[in-house]
CSV table of C-alpha atoms and ligand atoms in Angstrom, one decimal:
chain,number,residue,atom,x,y,z
A,183,MET,CA,88.1,123.8,105.7
A,184,THR,CA,86.5,121.1,103.5
A,185,ARG,CA,88.7,118.9,101.3
A,186,PRO,CA,88.0,118.5,97.5
A,187,PHE,CA,86.3,115.3,96.3
A,188,ASN,CA,89.0,113.0,94.8
A,189,PHE,CA,87.8,110.6,92.1
A,190,SER,CA,91.2,109.0,91.5
A,191,ALA,CA,91.2,105.3,90.3
A,192,GLY,CA,94.2,104.6,92.6
A,193,PRO,CA,96.0,105.3,94.7
A,194,ALA,CA,92.6,106.7,95.8
A,195,ALA,CA,90.9,108.8,98.4
A,196,ILE,CA,91.1,107.5,102.0
A,197,PRO,CA,88.3,108.4,104.5
A,198,GLU,CA,89.1,111.7,106.2
A,199,GLU,CA,88.5,110.3,109.7
A,200,VAL,CA,91.3,107.7,108.9
A,201,LEU,CA,93.7,110.4,107.8
A,202,THR,CA,93.0,112.5,110.8
A,203,GLN,CA,93.5,109.7,113.2
A,204,ALA,CA,96.8,108.6,111.5
A,205,ALA,CA,98.0,112.2,111.7
A,206,ALA,CA,97.2,112.4,115.4
A,207,GLU,CA,99.1,109.1,116.0
A,208,MET,CA,102.0,109.8,113.6
A,209,LEU,CA,104.6,110.7,116.3
A,210,ASP,CA,103.3,108.6,119.1
A,211,TRP,CA,101.1,105.6,118.7
A,212,HIS,CA,99.0,104.9,121.9
A,213,GLY,CA,101.7,106.3,124.2
A,214,SER,CA,104.4,103.9,122.9
A,215,GLY,CA,106.7,106.9,122.1
A,216,MET,CA,107.0,105.6,118.5
A,217,GLY,CA,105.1,106.1,115.3
A,218,VAL,CA,103.9,103.0,113.6
A,219,MET,CA,106.5,103.4,110.8
A,220,GLU,CA,109.3,103.2,113.4
A,221,MET,CA,108.2,100.0,115.2
A,222,SER,CA,109.6,96.5,114.9
A,223,HIS,CA,107.2,94.3,113.1
A,224,ARG,CA,107.9,91.7,115.8
A,225,GLY,CA,107.2,94.0,118.7
A,226,LYS,CA,104.0,93.7,120.8
A,227,GLU,CA,102.7,97.0,119.6
A,228,PHE,CA,102.8,96.2,115.9
A,229,LEU,CA,101.7,92.6,116.5
A,230,SER,CA,98.6,93.9,118.2
A,231,ILE,CA,97.9,96.2,115.2
A,232,TYR,CA,98.4,93.2,112.8
A,233,ALA,CA,96.2,90.9,114.8
A,234,GLN,CA,93.4,93.4,115.0
A,235,THR,CA,93.6,94.4,111.3
A,236,LYS,CA,93.4,90.7,110.2
A,237,ALA,CA,90.6,89.9,112.6
A,238,ASP,CA,88.6,93.0,111.5
A,239,PHE,CA,89.0,92.1,107.8
A,240,ARG,CA,87.9,88.5,108.5
A,241,ALA,CA,84.8,89.7,110.4
A,242,LEU,CA,83.9,92.5,108.0
A,243,MET,CA,84.2,90.4,104.9
A,244,ALA,CA,82.8,87.2,106.5
A,245,VAL,CA,85.9,85.2,105.5
A,246,PRO,CA,85.3,81.5,106.5
A,247,PRO,CA,87.8,79.8,108.8
A,248,GLU,CA,89.2,77.5,106.0
A,249,PHE,CA,90.7,80.6,104.3
A,250,LYS,CA,94.0,82.2,105.2
A,251,ILE,CA,94.4,86.0,105.1
A,252,LEU,CA,97.8,87.0,103.9
A,253,PHE,CA,99.3,90.6,103.9
A,254,MET,CA,101.8,90.7,101.2
A,255,GLN,CA,103.7,93.1,98.9
A,256,GLY,CA,103.9,93.2,95.1
A,257,GLY,CA,100.5,94.5,94.2
A,258,GLY,CA,98.0,93.2,91.7
A,259,LEU,CA,100.7,92.9,89.0
A,260,GLY,CA,102.9,91.0,91.4
A,261,GLU,CA,100.0,88.6,92.0
A,262,ASN,CA,99.7,88.0,88.3
A,263,ALA,CA,103.0,86.1,88.7
A,264,ILE,CA,102.6,84.9,92.3
A,265,VAL,CA,99.3,83.2,91.6
A,266,PRO,CA,100.6,81.0,88.8
A,267,LEU,CA,103.8,80.3,90.7
A,268,ASN,CA,101.7,79.0,93.6
A,269,LEU,CA,98.7,77.4,92.0
A,270,SER,CA,99.4,76.5,88.3
A,271,ARG,CA,101.6,73.4,89.1
A,272,GLY,CA,103.2,74.4,85.8
A,273,GLY,CA,100.2,73.0,84.0
A,274,LYS,CA,97.1,74.4,82.4
A,275,ILE,CA,95.0,77.4,83.6
A,276,ASP,CA,91.8,79.0,82.2
A,277,CYS,CA,91.6,82.8,81.9
A,278,VAL,CA,88.5,84.9,81.2
A,279,VAL,CA,89.5,88.2,79.6
A,280,THR,CA,87.0,91.0,80.2
A,281,GLY,CA,89.2,94.1,80.2
A,282,SER,CA,92.7,95.5,80.6
A,283,TRP,CA,93.5,93.9,83.9
A,284,SER,CA,92.5,90.3,83.1
A,285,GLN,CA,94.3,90.8,79.8
A,286,LYS,CA,97.5,91.7,81.7
A,287,SER,CA,97.0,88.7,84.1
A,288,GLN,CA,96.8,86.1,81.3
A,289,LYS,CA,99.9,87.5,79.6
A,290,GLU,CA,102.0,87.3,82.8
A,291,ALA,CA,100.7,83.8,83.6
A,292,ARG,CA,102.1,82.5,80.3
A,293,LYS,CA,105.6,82.7,81.8
A,294,TYR,CA,104.7,80.0,84.3
A,295,ALA,CA,101.6,78.1,83.0
A,296,GLN,CA,99.9,76.9,79.9
A,297,VAL,CA,97.1,79.5,79.4
A,298,HIS,CA,93.8,78.7,77.8
A,299,ILE,CA,91.5,81.7,77.1
A,300,ALA,CA,88.1,80.4,78.1
A,301,ALA,CA,86.3,83.6,77.0
A,302,SER,CA,87.3,87.0,75.8
A,303,THR,CA,85.5,90.2,74.9
A,304,GLU,CA,88.6,91.9,73.6
A,305,ALA,CA,87.3,91.9,70.0
A,306,SER,CA,84.2,93.9,70.9
A,307,GLY,CA,86.1,96.4,73.0
A,308,TYR,CA,85.3,95.3,76.6
A,309,THR,CA,81.8,96.7,77.0
A,310,ARG,CA,80.1,93.5,78.3
A,311,LEU,CA,80.6,90.3,80.2
A,312,PRO,CA,80.6,87.0,78.4
A,313,ASP,CA,77.8,84.7,79.7
A,314,PRO,CA,79.5,82.1,81.9
A,315,ALA,CA,77.4,79.4,80.3
A,316,SER,CA,79.3,80.1,77.1
A,317,TRP,CA,82.8,79.8,78.6
A,318,ASP,CA,85.0,77.1,77.2
A,319,LEU,CA,86.4,75.7,80.4
A,320,SER,CA,89.1,73.0,80.4
A,321,SER,CA,88.6,69.7,82.2
A,322,ASP,CA,92.2,69.8,83.5
A,323,ALA,CA,92.7,73.5,84.5
A,324,ASN,CA,94.4,74.1,87.8
A,325,TYR,CA,92.4,77.3,88.3
A,326,VAL,CA,90.2,79.7,86.5
A,327,HIS,CA,91.2,83.4,86.6
A,328,ILE,CA,88.8,86.4,86.4
A,329,CYS,CA,89.0,90.0,87.3
A,330,SER,CA,85.7,90.8,89.2
A,331,ASN,CA,85.9,94.5,88.6
A,332,GLU,CA,87.8,95.9,85.6
A,333,THR,CA,89.0,99.2,86.9
A,334,ILE,CA,89.9,100.7,83.5
A,335,ASP,CA,86.9,99.6,81.5
A,336,GLY,CA,84.3,100.0,84.2
A,337,ILE,CA,82.9,96.4,84.1
A,338,GLU,CA,81.9,94.4,87.2
A,339,PHE,CA,80.6,90.9,87.8
A,340,GLN,CA,77.4,91.5,89.7
A,341,THR,CA,77.5,87.8,90.7
A,342,LEU,CA,80.5,85.5,90.7
A,343,PRO,CA,80.4,82.5,88.3
A,344,ASP,CA,79.6,79.2,89.9
A,345,LEU,CA,82.3,77.0,88.3
A,346,GLN,CA,81.0,73.8,89.8
A,347,ALA,CA,77.6,74.4,88.2
A,348,LEU,CA,79.5,75.1,84.9
A,349,GLY,CA,81.1,71.6,85.1
A,350,SER,CA,84.6,72.8,86.2
A,351,LYS,CA,86.3,71.4,89.2
A,352,ALA,CA,89.0,74.1,89.2
A,353,PRO,CA,89.2,76.7,92.0
A,354,LEU,CA,88.2,80.3,91.0
A,355,VAL,CA,90.9,82.9,91.3
A,356,VAL,CA,89.5,86.5,91.6
A,357,ASP,CA,91.4,89.8,91.2
A,358,PHE,CA,89.1,92.0,93.4
A,359,SER,CA,91.6,94.8,93.7
A,360,SER,CA,89.2,97.6,92.8
A,361,HIS,CA,86.0,96.6,94.5
A,362,VAL,CA,87.1,94.6,97.6
A,363,ALA,CA,85.0,95.7,100.6
A,364,SER,CA,82.5,97.5,98.4
A,365,ARG,CA,80.0,94.6,98.6
A,366,PRO,CA,79.7,91.2,100.3
A,367,VAL,CA,81.7,88.3,98.8
A,368,ASP,CA,80.3,84.7,98.2
A,369,TRP,CA,83.4,82.8,99.4
A,370,SER,CA,81.7,79.4,98.5
A,371,LYS,CA,82.6,80.2,94.9
A,372,ILE,CA,86.2,81.2,95.5
A,373,GLY,CA,89.5,79.4,95.8
A,374,LEU,CA,91.7,82.6,96.1
A,375,ALA,CA,91.1,86.3,95.9
A,376,PHE,CA,93.7,89.0,95.8
A,377,GLY,CA,93.7,92.8,95.8
A,378,GLY,CA,96.1,95.7,96.1
A,379,ALA,CA,95.0,98.0,98.9
A,380,GLN,CA,95.4,101.3,97.1
A,381,LYS,CA,91.9,101.4,95.6
A,382,ASN,CA,89.5,100.7,98.5
A,383,LEU,CA,91.5,99.6,101.6
A,384,GLY,CA,94.3,102.0,102.2
A,385,PRO,CA,97.7,103.0,100.8
A,386,ALA,CA,99.8,101.4,98.1
A,387,GLY,CA,102.2,98.7,99.3
A,388,LEU,CA,99.9,96.2,100.9
A,389,THR,CA,98.3,93.3,98.9
A,390,VAL,CA,95.6,91.3,100.6
A,391,VAL,CA,95.4,87.6,99.6
A,392,VAL,CA,92.6,85.3,100.8
A,393,VAL,CA,93.4,81.7,100.0
A,394,ARG,CA,91.7,78.4,100.8
A,395,GLU,CA,94.0,76.3,102.9
A,396,ASP,CA,93.8,73.2,100.6
A,397,LEU,CA,95.4,75.2,97.7
A,398,LEU,CA,98.6,75.8,99.7
A,399,GLY,CA,101.7,73.7,99.3
A,400,HIS,CA,102.0,73.3,95.5
A,401,ALA,CA,104.3,76.2,94.6
A,402,LEU,CA,106.8,75.7,91.8
A,403,ASP,CA,110.4,75.4,92.9
A,404,ILE,CA,111.3,78.7,91.3
A,405,CYS,CA,108.7,80.6,93.4
A,406,PRO,CA,110.5,83.2,95.6
A,407,SER,CA,110.2,82.2,99.2
A,408,ALA,CA,108.7,85.6,100.1
A,409,PHE,CA,106.0,85.0,97.6
A,410,ASN,CA,105.3,81.4,98.5
A,411,TYR,CA,101.7,81.5,100.1
A,412,GLU,CA,102.4,78.5,102.4
A,413,THR,CA,105.6,80.1,103.7
A,414,VAL,CA,103.8,83.5,104.2
A,415,ALA,CA,100.9,81.7,105.9
A,416,ASP,CA,103.1,79.7,108.2
A,417,ASN,CA,104.9,82.8,109.3
A,418,GLN,CA,101.8,84.9,109.9
A,419,SER,CA,102.7,87.2,107.0
A,420,MET,CA,106.1,88.0,108.7
A,421,TYR,CA,108.5,85.8,106.7
A,422,ASN,CA,109.8,89.1,105.4
A,423,THR,CA,109.0,92.5,106.8
A,424,PRO,CA,105.4,93.2,105.9
A,425,PRO,CA,104.3,96.7,104.8
A,426,THR,CA,103.6,97.8,108.4
A,427,PHE,CA,102.4,101.3,107.8
A,428,ALA,CA,100.0,100.3,105.0
A,429,ILE,CA,98.6,97.5,107.2
A,430,TYR,CA,98.0,100.0,110.0
A,431,ILE,CA,96.1,102.4,107.7
A,432,ALA,CA,94.1,99.5,106.3
A,433,GLY,CA,93.3,98.6,109.9
A,434,LEU,CA,92.0,102.1,110.6
A,435,THR,CA,90.0,101.9,107.4
A,436,PHE,CA,88.4,98.6,108.6
A,437,GLN,CA,87.5,100.3,111.9
A,438,TRP,CA,85.9,103.1,109.9
A,439,LEU,CA,84.0,100.5,107.8
A,440,LYS,CA,82.7,98.7,110.9
A,441,HIS,CA,81.1,102.0,112.0
A,442,GLN,CA,79.3,102.8,108.7
A,443,THR,CA,75.5,102.5,108.7
A,444,GLU,CA,72.7,102.9,106.2
A,445,GLY,CA,69.3,102.4,107.9
A,446,ASP,CA,69.5,99.1,109.7
A,447,LEU,CA,72.6,98.0,107.7
A,448,HIS,CA,76.1,98.3,108.9
A,449,GLY,CA,79.6,97.5,107.7
A,450,ILE,CA,80.0,96.1,104.2
A,451,ALA,CA,76.2,95.7,103.7
A,452,ALA,CA,75.8,99.4,104.5
A,453,MET,CA,78.7,100.2,102.1
A,454,GLU,CA,77.0,98.2,99.4
A,455,GLN,CA,73.7,100.1,99.8
A,456,ARG,CA,75.5,103.4,99.6
A,457,ASN,CA,77.6,102.3,96.6
A,458,ILE,CA,74.5,101.3,94.7
A,459,ALA,CA,72.9,104.7,95.4
A,460,LYS,CA,76.1,106.5,94.3
A,461,ALA,CA,76.4,104.5,91.1
A,462,GLU,CA,72.7,104.9,90.2
A,463,LEU,CA,72.9,108.7,90.7
A,464,LEU,CA,75.9,109.0,88.4
A,465,TYR,CA,74.8,106.5,85.7
A,466,SER,CA,71.3,108.0,85.5
A,467,ALA,CA,72.8,111.5,85.1
A,468,ILE,CA,75.0,110.2,82.2
A,469,ASP,CA,72.2,108.3,80.5
A,470,GLN,CA,69.8,111.3,80.7
A,471,SER,CA,72.2,113.8,79.3
A,472,GLN,CA,72.8,114.7,75.6
A,473,LEU,CA,76.5,115.4,76.2
A,474,TYR,CA,77.8,112.4,78.2
A,475,PHE,CA,77.7,108.7,77.5
A,476,ASN,CA,79.0,105.4,78.9
A,477,LYS,CA,79.6,102.3,76.6
A,478,VAL,CA,79.1,99.5,79.1
A,479,ASP,CA,76.1,97.1,79.1
A,480,ALA,CA,73.7,98.1,81.9
A,481,ASP,CA,73.9,94.8,83.7
A,482,CYS,CA,77.7,94.8,84.2
A,483,ARG,CA,78.4,98.5,84.8
A,484,SER,CA,80.9,98.9,87.7
A,485,ARG,CA,79.7,100.5,90.9
A,486,MET,CA,83.2,101.7,91.6
A,487,ASN,CA,84.7,102.9,88.3
A,488,VAL,CA,82.5,104.9,86.0
A,489,PRO,CA,84.1,105.7,82.6
A,490,PHE,CA,82.2,108.3,80.5
A,491,PHE,CA,82.8,110.3,77.4
A,492,LEU,CA,81.8,113.8,76.1
A,493,ARG,CA,80.2,113.6,72.7
A,494,ASP,CA,82.3,116.6,71.8
A,495,GLU,CA,85.8,115.5,72.8
A,496,SER,CA,87.2,118.9,72.1
A,497,ARG,CA,85.5,120.0,75.4
A,498,ASN,CA,87.5,117.5,77.5
A,499,ASP,CA,90.1,119.9,78.8
A,500,ALA,CA,87.5,122.6,79.6
A,501,PHE,CA,85.4,119.9,81.5
A,502,LEU,CA,88.4,118.9,83.5
A,503,GLU,CA,89.5,122.5,84.3
A,504,GLY,CA,86.0,123.4,85.4
A,505,ALA,CA,85.8,120.3,87.6
A,506,LYS,CA,89.1,121.1,89.3
A,507,ALA,CA,88.0,124.7,90.0
A,508,ARG,CA,85.0,123.2,91.8
A,509,GLY,CA,87.1,120.8,93.9
A,510,LEU,CA,86.4,117.7,91.8
A,511,LEU,CA,89.8,116.1,91.3
A,512,GLN,CA,91.4,113.4,89.1
A,513,LEU,CA,88.5,112.8,86.6
A,514,LYS,CA,90.7,112.2,83.6
A,515,GLY,CA,90.1,108.8,82.0
A,516,HIS,CA,92.8,106.1,81.7
A,517,LYS,CA,95.1,106.8,78.7
A,518,SER,CA,94.1,103.5,77.0
A,519,VAL,CA,90.4,104.4,77.1
A,520,GLY,CA,90.3,108.3,77.0
A,521,GLY,CA,87.4,110.4,78.1
A,522,MET,CA,86.6,110.7,81.8
A,523,ARG,CA,86.5,108.2,84.7
A,524,ALA,CA,85.0,108.8,88.1
A,525,SER,CA,86.1,106.3,90.6
A,526,ILE,CA,83.7,106.3,93.5
A,527,TYR,CA,85.1,103.9,96.0
A,528,ASN,CA,84.0,103.5,99.6
A,529,ALA,CA,85.7,106.7,100.7
A,530,MET,CA,83.6,108.8,98.3
A,531,PRO,CA,80.4,110.0,100.0
A,532,LEU,CA,77.1,110.4,98.2
A,533,ALA,CA,77.6,114.2,98.5
A,534,GLY,CA,80.7,113.9,96.3
A,535,VAL,CA,78.8,112.1,93.6
A,536,GLN,CA,76.0,114.7,93.9
A,537,ALA,CA,78.6,117.5,93.5
A,538,LEU,CA,79.9,115.8,90.3
A,539,VAL,CA,76.4,115.4,88.9
A,540,ASP,CA,75.6,119.0,89.6
A,541,TYR,CA,78.8,120.1,87.9
A,542,MET,CA,78.1,117.8,84.9
A,543,HIS,CA,74.6,119.4,84.5
A,544,ALA,CA,76.0,123.0,84.8
A,545,PHE,CA,78.8,122.2,82.2
A,546,GLU,CA,76.3,120.7,79.8
A,547,LYS,CA,74.0,123.7,80.1
A,548,SER,CA,77.0,126.1,79.5
A,549,GLN,CA,77.8,124.3,76.2
A,550,ALA,CA,74.2,124.7,74.8
B,177,PLP,C1,95.1,98.6,90.2
B,177,PLP,C2,94.9,97.2,89.8
B,177,PLP,C3,95.9,96.3,89.7
B,177,PLP,C4,97.4,96.6,89.8
B,177,PLP,O1,97.8,96.9,91.0
B,177,PLP,P1,99.4,97.2,91.2
B,177,PLP,O2,99.4,97.5,92.6
B,177,PLP,O3,99.7,98.5,90.4
B,177,PLP,O4,100.2,96.1,90.8
B,177,PLP,C5,95.5,95.0,89.3
B,177,PLP,N1,94.3,94.6,89.1
B,177,PLP,C6,93.3,95.5,89.2
B,177,PLP,C7,91.9,95.1,89.0
B,177,PLP,C8,93.5,96.8,89.6
B,177,PLP,O5,92.5,97.7,89.7
């Protein structure tokens, strides 16, 4: 039995090997007589899962020692409040608005900080990235917020901005929810990065925060203790009960990632190579067709989330029905954008993208 290919934007597909192992361990993890969901987070069994998961993430993502890795709850939207509560010092922050998610972030931050929009592409409909050289950065910002992959609009920073080179002394805060672990990260440019797990790391419920140590210790008094980064870090992410099962599944996903290879490459570098090949296959099929199109500038198209439209929108339902009949699931676009969206995260193999492209060709032919 082969499973369908699942193009959901999130919660999204999880590697089949991970699901199979989790199913096998569901009632009895490693002879402990307990499933992971039933364990104390302070017992030696779960502590070993936690330590391994954290160490694997650090190694896979090459996170430098001066950064803390926190496993929290609250998701990306939670972090939109938690970040300003911890880093804004109640003062000014700069936000770069490049799509629906960074737009939500700046709105939420206004409750806790004085928000300055350093650049925005809202007026032109989120189809390109503003050149960092043109950003209006403040001299007194406590941080600069970007979303490095706009999940809804399909826009990705192919390189992170170098704030120092742009004359800003502020740390860069990055929402990397929807492309974390899809490519290497240049930590030298980052102060803090956060991501919900449910796109590329595992199930919903876990939020990974990677924060440079020197940014801890400045939370506003009103910051809930469970969301104070320093408190969370000092308590090894166990100030409150962490999302234990989600951490375990993310841990299995990290083991799976470690074993991925493409030629001489392994781990994240192999994933990046594979993700480039998948994205090229899909975008070139879209660009070469008469029926489908994508609106995003070629130099900032997302490798993970590929929104596309049918020139004849009356065929949308027929397209989705035919896709489902072929085992190609969850291709409907976000309600704010319309059309279609194929999310092709790490768990999507090249064969899944090939199956989608084959179907798109066949559907286009059937319409002629
Ligand atoms: C999905 C997503 C979020 C929101 O995550 P929640 O867990 O629903 O809060 C935030 N930012 C980006 C870029 C996302 O893709």
